[in-house]
Amino acid sequence: MTGVDRATENVTLTALLAQIAAGETEAFTVFYERTSARVYGMVLRVLRDPGYSEETTQEVYLQVWKSAASFDPRQGSPLSWLITLAHRRAVDRVRSEQSGTDRESTYGAASYYGPFDAVSEEVARRGDKNDVIDCLGTLTEIQQETVVLAYYGGLTYREVAERLSVALPTVKSRIRDGLRRLGQCLGVQVDG
């Protein structure tokens, strides 16, 4: 892009931001169309996950809609303002995800899942798949789905929560209750 093109783009984007600040949705649409590929590309470089990058890009444009009036052309170009917003949002997302992962790891290490240990040990000792399959049939449909995804599908609790679109604590309680019921069916003494 030449200096003339860049100057023209700055004028156009500055005018669009002023219109967005006035609540003009058409200006927002044009602004989005002109800038979204660059924002998404930068966010994707930080997050390296297309899904999170799409969500974060949407959050950036929501922030643009809400704070367009705060743009000051004396402090930089509209694109540099936008990219700065996007970079900050992406970095915040990385920190948030890392914090969540750290919390989950800490919780997982501190939590003892006795029902799984007792049930899995008994199943391994017996080696009888038919009993397990029969006992899986005693679970509620929801419990069965979560237990199968976690222990037979190899998914983490977080992945199960994402797959089923439910909160992580909900998945954990469903699995815990399902494992208790499995243990009772198999005649295994389950604590907790």
Coordinates of N, CA and C in Angstrom, one line a residue:
M1 N 0.9 -1.2 0.0 CA 0.0 0.0 0.0 C 0.9 1.2 0.0
T2 N 0.6 2.1 -0.9 CA 1.4 3.4 -1.0 C 1.0 4.3 0.1
G3 N 1.9 5.4 0.3 CA 1.6 6.4 1.3 C 0.2 7.1 1.0
V4 N -0.1 7.3 -0.3 CA -1.3 8.0 -0.6 C -2.5 7.1 -0.3
D5 N -2.4 5.8 -0.6 CA -3.4 4.8 -0.3 C -3.7 4.7 1.2
R6 N -2.5 4.7 1.9 CA -2.6 4.6 3.4 C -3.3 5.9 4.0
A7 N -3.0 7.0 3.4 CA -3.6 8.3 3.9 C -5.1 8.3 3.6
T8 N -5.4 7.9 2.4 CA -6.8 7.8 2.0 C -7.6 6.8 2.9
E9 N -6.9 5.7 3.2 CA -7.6 4.7 4.1 C -7.8 5.3 5.5
N10 N -6.8 6.0 6.0 CA -6.9 6.6 7.3 C -8.1 7.6 7.4
V11 N -8.2 8.4 6.4 CA -9.3 9.4 6.3 C -10.6 8.6 6.3
T12 N -10.7 7.6 5.5 CA -12.0 6.8 5.3 C -12.3 6.2 6.6
L13 N -11.4 5.5 7.2 CA -11.6 4.7 8.5 C -11.9 5.7 9.6
T14 N -11.3 6.8 9.7 CA -11.6 7.8 10.7 C -13.0 8.3 10.6
A15 N -13.4 8.6 9.3 CA -14.8 9.0 9.1 C -15.8 7.9 9.5
L16 N -15.5 6.7 9.1 CA -16.4 5.6 9.5 C -16.5 5.5 11.0
L17 N -15.4 5.6 11.7 CA -15.4 5.5 13.2 C -16.3 6.6 13.8
A18 N -16.2 7.8 13.2 CA -17.1 8.9 13.7 C -18.6 8.6 13.5
Q19 N -18.9 7.9 12.3 CA -20.2 7.5 12.0 C -20.7 6.4 13.0
I20 N -19.8 5.5 13.2 CA -20.1 4.4 14.2 C -20.4 5.0 15.5
A21 N -19.6 5.9 16.0 CA -19.8 6.6 17.3 C -21.2 7.2 17.3
A22 N -21.7 7.6 16.2 CA -23.1 8.2 16.1 C -24.2 7.1 15.9
G23 N -23.7 5.9 16.0 CA -24.7 4.8 15.9 C -25.1 4.3 14.5
E24 N -24.3 4.6 13.5 CA -24.7 4.3 12.1 C -24.2 2.8 11.8
T25 N -25.2 1.9 11.7 CA -24.8 0.5 11.5 C -24.2 0.3 10.1
E26 N -24.6 1.0 9.1 CA -24.0 0.8 7.8 C -22.5 1.2 7.8
A27 N -22.2 2.2 8.5 CA -20.8 2.6 8.6 C -20.0 1.5 9.3
F28 N -20.6 0.9 10.3 CA -20.0 -0.3 11.1 C -19.7 -1.4 10.1
T29 N -20.7 -1.7 9.3 CA -20.6 -2.8 8.3 C -19.4 -2.6 7.4
V30 N -19.3 -1.4 6.8 CA -18.3 -1.0 5.9 C -16.9 -1.1 6.6
F31 N -16.8 -0.6 7.9 CA -15.6 -0.6 8.7 C -15.2 -2.1 8.9
Y32 N -16.2 -2.9 9.2 CA -15.9 -4.3 9.4 C -15.3 -5.0 8.2
E33 N -16.0 -4.7 7.1 CA -15.6 -5.3 5.8 C -14.2 -4.9 5.4
R34 N -13.8 -3.7 5.7 CA -12.5 -3.2 5.3 C -11.4 -3.6 6.2
T35 N -11.7 -4.0 7.4 CA -10.6 -4.3 8.4 C -10.6 -5.7 9.0
S36 N -11.7 -6.4 8.9 CA -11.9 -7.7 9.6 C -10.8 -8.7 9.3
A37 N -10.4 -8.8 8.0 CA -9.4 -9.8 7.6 C -8.1 -9.6 8.3
R38 N -7.7 -8.3 8.5 CA -6.4 -8.0 9.1 C -6.5 -8.3 10.6
V39 N -7.7 -7.9 11.2 CA -7.9 -8.2 12.7 C -7.9 -9.7 12.9
Y40 N -8.6 -10.4 12.2 CA -8.7 -11.9 12.4 C -7.3 -12.5 12.2
G41 N -6.6 -12.1 11.2 CA -5.2 -12.6 11.0 C -4.3 -12.4 12.1
M42 N -4.3 -11.2 12.7 CA -3.5 -10.8 13.8 C -3.9 -11.7 15.1
V43 N -5.2 -11.8 15.3 CA -5.7 -12.5 16.4 C -5.3 -14.0 16.3
L44 N -5.5 -14.5 15.1 CA -5.1 -15.9 14.9 C -3.7 -16.2 15.1
R45 N -2.8 -15.2 14.8 CA -1.4 -15.4 15.0 C -1.1 -15.5 16.5
V46 N -1.9 -14.8 17.3 CA -1.7 -14.8 18.8 C -2.3 -16.1 19.4
L47 N -3.5 -16.4 19.0 CA -4.3 -17.5 19.6 C -4.0 -18.8 19.0
R48 N -3.7 -18.9 17.7 CA -3.5 -20.1 17.0 C -4.7 -21.1 17.0
D49 N -5.8 -20.6 17.2 CA -7.0 -21.4 17.2 C -8.1 -20.7 16.5
P50 N -8.6 -21.2 15.4 CA -9.6 -20.5 14.6 C -10.9 -20.2 15.3
G51 N -11.4 -21.1 16.1 CA -12.6 -20.9 16.9 C -12.5 -19.7 17.9
Y52 N -11.4 -19.8 18.7 CA -11.2 -18.7 19.6 C -10.9 -17.4 18.9
S53 N -10.2 -17.5 17.8 CA -9.9 -16.3 17.0 C -11.1 -15.6 16.5
E54 N -12.1 -16.4 16.0 CA -13.4 -15.9 15.5 C -14.1 -15.2 16.7
E55 N -14.2 -15.8 17.8 CA -14.9 -15.2 19.0 C -14.2 -13.9 19.4
T56 N -12.9 -14.0 19.5 CA -12.1 -12.8 19.9 C -12.3 -11.7 18.9
T57 N -12.3 -12.0 17.6 CA -12.5 -10.9 16.6 C -13.9 -10.3 16.8
Q58 N -14.9 -11.1 17.1 CA -16.3 -10.6 17.3 C -16.2 -9.7 18.5
E59 N -15.5 -10.1 19.6 CA -15.4 -9.2 20.8 C -14.8 -7.9 20.5
V60 N -13.8 -7.9 19.6 CA -13.1 -6.7 19.2 C -14.0 -5.7 18.5
Y61 N -14.8 -6.3 17.6 CA -15.8 -5.4 16.9 C -16.9 -4.9 17.8
L62 N -17.3 -5.7 18.8 CA -18.3 -5.2 19.7 C -17.7 -4.1 20.5
Q63 N -16.4 -4.2 20.9 CA -15.7 -3.1 21.5 C -15.6 -1.9 20.7
V64 N -15.4 -2.1 19.4 CA -15.3 -0.9 18.4 C -16.7 -0.2 18.4
W65 N -17.8 -1.0 18.3 CA -19.1 -0.5 18.3 C -19.4 0.4 19.6
K66 N -18.9 -0.1 20.7 CA -19.2 0.6 22.0 C -18.2 1.7 22.2
S67 N -17.0 1.7 21.7 CA -16.0 2.7 22.1 C -15.5 3.5 20.9
A68 N -16.2 3.5 19.8 CA -15.7 4.2 18.6 C -15.5 5.7 18.9
A69 N -16.3 6.2 19.8 CA -16.1 7.7 20.2 C -14.8 8.0 20.9
S70 N -14.2 6.9 21.4 CA -12.9 7.1 22.2 C -11.7 7.2 21.2
F71 N -11.9 6.9 19.9 CA -10.8 7.0 19.0 C -10.4 8.4 18.8
D72 N -9.1 8.6 18.9 CA -8.5 10.0 18.8 C -7.5 9.9 17.6
P73 N -7.8 10.5 16.5 CA -6.9 10.4 15.3 C -5.5 11.1 15.6
R74 N -5.4 12.0 16.6 CA -4.2 12.6 16.9 C -3.2 11.6 17.5
Q75 N -3.7 10.5 18.0 CA -2.8 9.5 18.7 C -2.4 8.4 17.8
G76 N -2.9 8.3 16.6 CA -2.5 7.2 15.7 C -3.6 7.0 14.7
S77 N -3.3 6.1 13.8 CA -4.3 5.8 12.7 C -5.4 4.9 13.2
P78 N -6.5 4.9 12.5 CA -7.6 4.0 13.0 C -7.2 2.5 13.0
L79 N -6.4 2.1 12.0 CA -6.0 0.7 11.9 C -5.1 0.4 13.1
S80 N -4.2 1.2 13.4 CA -3.3 0.9 14.5 C -4.1 0.9 15.9
W81 N -5.1 1.7 16.0 CA -6.0 1.7 17.2 C -6.7 0.4 17.2
L82 N -7.3 -0.1 16.1 CA -8.0 -1.3 16.0 C -7.1 -2.5 16.2
I83 N -5.9 -2.5 15.7 CA -5.0 -3.7 15.9 C -4.6 -3.7 17.3
T84 N -4.4 -2.6 17.9 CA -4.0 -2.6 19.3 C -5.1 -3.1 20.2
L85 N -6.4 -2.7 19.9 CA -7.5 -3.3 20.6 C -7.5 -4.9 20.4
A86 N -7.3 -5.3 19.2 CA -7.4 -6.7 18.9 C -6.3 -7.5 19.6
H87 N -5.1 -6.9 19.6 CA -3.9 -7.6 20.2 C -4.2 -7.7 21.7
R88 N -4.6 -6.6 22.3 CA -4.9 -6.7 23.8 C -5.9 -7.7 24.1
R89 N -7.0 -7.8 23.3 CA -8.1 -8.7 23.5 C -7.6 -10.1 23.4
A90 N -6.7 -10.4 22.4 CA -6.2 -11.7 22.1 C -5.2 -12.1 23.3
V91 N -4.4 -11.2 23.7 CA -3.5 -11.5 24.8 C -4.3 -11.8 26.1
D92 N -5.4 -11.0 26.3 CA -6.3 -11.3 27.5 C -6.9 -12.7 27.4
R93 N -7.2 -13.1 26.2 CA -7.8 -14.4 26.0 C -6.8 -15.5 26.3
V94 N -5.6 -15.3 25.9 CA -4.5 -16.3 26.2 C -4.3 -16.4 27.7
R95 N -4.3 -15.2 28.3 CA -4.1 -15.2 29.8 C -5.3 -15.9 30.5
S96 N -6.5 -15.6 30.0 CA -7.7 -16.2 30.6 C -7.7 -17.7 30.5
E97 N -7.4 -18.2 29.3 CA -7.4 -19.6 29.0 C -6.3 -20.3 29.9
Q98 N -5.1 -19.6 30.0 CA -4.1 -20.2 30.8 C -4.4 -20.3 32.2
S99 N -5.1 -19.2 32.7 CA -5.5 -19.2 34.1 C -6.6 -20.3 34.3
G100 N -7.5 -20.5 33.4 CA -8.5 -21.5 33.5 C -7.9 -22.9 33.5
T101 N -6.9 -23.1 32.7 CA -6.2 -24.4 32.6 C -5.4 -24.6 33.9
D102 N -4.8 -23.6 34.4 CA -4.1 -23.7 35.7 C -5.0 -24.1 36.8
R103 N -6.2 -23.4 36.9 CA -7.2 -23.7 37.9 C -7.7 -25.1 37.8
E104 N -8.0 -25.5 36.6 CA -8.5 -26.9 36.4 C -7.4 -27.9 36.8
S105 N -6.2 -27.7 36.4 CA -5.1 -28.6 36.8 C -5.0 -28.7 38.3
T106 N -5.0 -27.5 39.0 CA -4.9 -27.5 40.4 C -6.1 -28.2 41.0
Y107 N -7.3 -28.0 40.5 CA -8.5 -28.6 41.0 C -8.4 -30.1 40.8
G108 N -7.9 -30.5 39.6 CA -7.8 -32.0 39.3 C -6.8 -32.7 40.2
A109 N -5.7 -32.0 40.4 CA -4.7 -32.6 41.3 C -5.1 -32.7 42.7
A110 N -5.9 -31.8 43.2 CA -6.4 -31.7 44.5 C -7.6 -32.6 44.7
S111 N -8.3 -32.9 43.7 CA -9.6 -33.7 43.7 C -9.2 -35.2 43.6
Y112 N -9.8 -36.0 44.4 CA -9.6 -37.4 44.3 C -10.9 -38.0 43.8
Y113 N -10.8 -38.7 42.7 CA -12.0 -39.3 42.1 C -12.0 -40.8 42.4
G114 N -12.3 -41.0 43.7 CA -12.4 -42.4 44.2 C -13.3 -43.3 43.4
P115 N -14.5 -42.8 43.0 CA -15.4 -43.7 42.2 C -14.8 -44.2 41.0
F116 N -14.1 -43.3 40.2 CA -13.5 -43.8 39.0 C -12.4 -44.9 39.3
D117 N -11.6 -44.6 40.3 CA -10.5 -45.5 40.6 C -11.0 -46.9 41.0
A118 N -12.0 -46.9 41.9 CA -12.6 -48.1 42.3 C -13.3 -48.9 41.2
V119 N -14.1 -48.2 40.4 CA -14.8 -48.8 39.3 C -13.8 -49.3 38.3
S120 N -12.9 -48.5 37.9 CA -11.9 -48.9 36.8 C -11.1 -50.1 37.3
E121 N -10.7 -50.0 38.5 CA -9.9 -51.2 39.1 C -10.7 -52.5 39.0
E122 N -12.0 -52.4 39.4 CA -12.8 -53.6 39.5 C -13.0 -54.1 38.0
V123 N -13.3 -53.2 37.1 CA -13.5 -53.6 35.7 C -12.2 -54.2 35.2
A124 N -11.0 -53.7 35.5 CA -9.8 -54.2 35.0 C -9.6 -55.6 35.6
R125 N -9.9 -55.7 36.9 CA -9.7 -57.0 37.6 C -10.6 -58.1 37.0
R126 N -11.9 -57.7 36.8 CA -12.8 -58.7 36.3 C -12.6 -59.0 34.8
G127 N -12.3 -57.9 34.1 CA -12.1 -58.1 32.6 C -13.4 -58.5 31.9
D128 N -14.5 -58.1 32.5 CA -15.8 -58.5 31.9 C -16.5 -57.3 31.3
K129 N -16.4 -57.2 30.0 CA -17.0 -56.1 29.3 C -18.5 -56.1 29.4
N130 N -19.1 -57.3 29.3 CA -20.5 -57.4 29.3 C -21.2 -56.8 30.6
D131 N -20.6 -57.1 31.7 CA -21.1 -56.5 33.0 C -21.1 -55.0 32.9
V132 N -20.0 -54.4 32.4 CA -19.9 -53.0 32.3 C -20.9 -52.4 31.3
I133 N -21.1 -53.1 30.2 CA -22.1 -52.6 29.2 C -23.5 -52.7 29.8
D134 N -23.8 -53.8 30.5 CA -25.1 -53.9 31.1 C -25.3 -52.8 32.2
C135 N -24.3 -52.5 32.9 CA -24.4 -51.5 34.0 C -24.4 -50.1 33.4
L136 N -23.8 -49.9 32.2 CA -23.9 -48.6 31.6 C -25.4 -48.3 31.2
G137 N -26.1 -49.4 31.0 CA -27.5 -49.2 30.7 C -28.4 -48.8 31.8
T138 N -27.8 -48.9 33.1 CA -28.6 -48.4 34.3 C -28.4 -46.9 34.5
L139 N -27.5 -46.3 33.8 CA -27.3 -44.9 33.9 C -28.4 -44.1 33.2
T140 N -28.6 -42.9 33.6 CA -29.4 -42.0 32.9 C -28.7 -41.7 31.5
E141 N -29.5 -41.3 30.6 CA -28.9 -41.0 29.2 C -27.8 -40.0 29.3
I142 N -28.0 -39.0 30.1 CA -27.0 -37.9 30.3 C -25.8 -38.4 31.0
Q143 N -25.9 -39.2 32.0 CA -24.8 -39.8 32.7 C -24.0 -40.7 31.8
Q144 N -24.7 -41.5 31.1 CA -24.1 -42.5 30.1 C -23.3 -41.7 29.1
E145 N -23.8 -40.7 28.5 CA -23.2 -39.9 27.5 C -21.9 -39.3 28.0
T146 N -21.9 -38.7 29.2 CA -20.7 -38.0 29.8 C -19.6 -39.1 30.1
V147 N -20.0 -40.2 30.7 CA -19.1 -41.2 31.1 C -18.4 -41.8 29.9
V148 N -19.2 -42.1 28.9 CA -18.7 -42.7 27.7 C -17.7 -41.8 27.0
L149 N -18.1 -40.5 26.9 CA -17.2 -39.5 26.2 C -15.9 -39.4 27.0
A150 N -16.0 -39.4 28.3 CA -14.8 -39.2 29.1 C -13.9 -40.4 29.2
Y151 N -14.5 -41.6 29.4 CA -13.6 -42.7 29.7 C -13.5 -43.7 28.5
Y152 N -14.4 -43.7 27.6 CA -14.2 -44.5 26.5 C -13.9 -43.7 25.2
G153 N -14.3 -42.4 25.2 CA -13.9 -41.5 24.1 C -12.6 -40.8 24.4
G154 N -12.0 -40.9 25.6 CA -10.7 -40.3 25.9 C -10.7 -38.8 26.0
L155 N -11.9 -38.2 26.1 CA -12.0 -36.7 26.2 C -11.7 -36.2 27.6
T156 N -11.1 -35.1 27.8 CA -11.0 -34.5 29.1 C -12.4 -34.0 29.5
Y157 N -12.5 -33.7 30.8 CA -13.8 -33.1 31.3 C -14.1 -31.8 30.6
R158 N -13.1 -31.0 30.3 CA -13.3 -29.8 29.6 C -13.8 -30.0 28.2
E159 N -13.2 -31.0 27.5 CA -13.7 -31.3 26.2 C -15.1 -31.9 26.1
V160 N -15.4 -32.7 27.2 CA -16.8 -33.2 27.3 C -17.8 -32.0 27.4
A161 N -17.4 -31.1 28.3 CA -18.2 -29.9 28.5 C -18.4 -29.1 27.3
E162 N -17.4 -28.9 26.5 CA -17.5 -28.2 25.2 C -18.3 -28.9 24.2
R163 N -18.1 -30.3 24.1 CA -18.9 -31.1 23.2 C -20.4 -31.0 23.5
L164 N -20.7 -31.1 24.8 CA -22.1 -31.1 25.2 C -22.7 -29.7 25.5
S165 N -21.9 -28.7 25.4 CA -22.3 -27.3 25.6 C -22.9 -27.1 27.0
V166 N -22.2 -27.6 28.0 CA -22.6 -27.5 29.4 C -21.4 -27.0 30.2
A167 N -21.7 -26.5 31.4 CA -20.6 -26.0 32.2 C -19.7 -27.2 32.8
L168 N -18.5 -26.9 33.0 CA -17.5 -27.9 33.4 C -18.0 -28.6 34.8
P169 N -18.4 -27.8 35.8 CA -18.9 -28.4 37.0 C -20.1 -29.4 36.8
T170 N -20.9 -29.1 35.8 CA -22.1 -29.9 35.5 C -21.6 -31.3 35.0
V171 N -20.6 -31.2 34.1 CA -20.0 -32.5 33.6 C -19.4 -33.3 34.7
K172 N -18.6 -32.6 35.5 CA -18.0 -33.3 36.6 C -19.0 -34.0 37.5
S173 N -20.1 -33.3 37.9 CA -21.1 -34.0 38.8 C -21.8 -35.1 38.0
R174 N -22.1 -35.0 36.7 CA -22.7 -36.0 36.0 C -21.8 -37.3 36.0
I175 N -20.6 -37.1 35.7 CA -19.6 -38.2 35.7 C -19.5 -38.8 37.1
R176 N -19.4 -38.0 38.1 CA -19.3 -38.5 39.4 C -20.5 -39.4 39.8
D177 N -21.7 -38.9 39.5 CA -22.9 -39.6 39.8 C -23.0 -40.9 39.0
G178 N -22.6 -40.8 37.7 CA -22.7 -41.9 36.8 C -21.7 -43.0 37.3
L179 N -20.5 -42.6 37.8 CA -19.5 -43.6 38.3 C -20.0 -44.2 39.6
R180 N -20.7 -43.5 40.4 CA -21.3 -44.1 41.6 C -22.3 -45.1 41.3
R181 N -23.1 -44.8 40.3 CA -24.2 -45.7 39.9 C -23.5 -47.0 39.3
L182 N -22.5 -46.8 38.4 CA -21.8 -47.9 37.8 C -21.2 -48.8 38.9
G183 N -20.6 -48.2 39.9 CA -20.0 -48.9 41.0 C -21.0 -49.7 41.7
Q184 N -22.2 -49.2 42.0 CA -23.2 -49.9 42.7 C -23.7 -51.1 41.9
C185 N -23.8 -50.9 40.6 CA -24.3 -52.0 39.7 C -23.3 -53.1 39.7
L186 N -22.0 -52.7 39.7 CA -20.9 -53.7 39.6 C -20.6 -54.3 40.9
G187 N -21.3 -53.8 42.0 CA -21.0 -54.3 43.3 C -19.7 -53.8 43.9
V188 N -19.2 -52.7 43.5 CA -18.0 -52.1 43.9 C -18.3 -51.1 45.0
Q189 N -17.6 -51.1 46.1 CA -17.8 -50.1 47.2 C -17.2 -48.8 46.7
V190 N -18.0 -47.8 46.5 CA -17.6 -46.5 46.0 C -17.7 -45.5 47.1
D191 N -16.6 -44.7 47.4 CA -16.6 -43.7 48.4 C -17.0 -42.4 47.7
G192 N -17.4 -41.4 48.5 CA -17.7 -40.0 48.0 C -19.1 -40.0 47.5

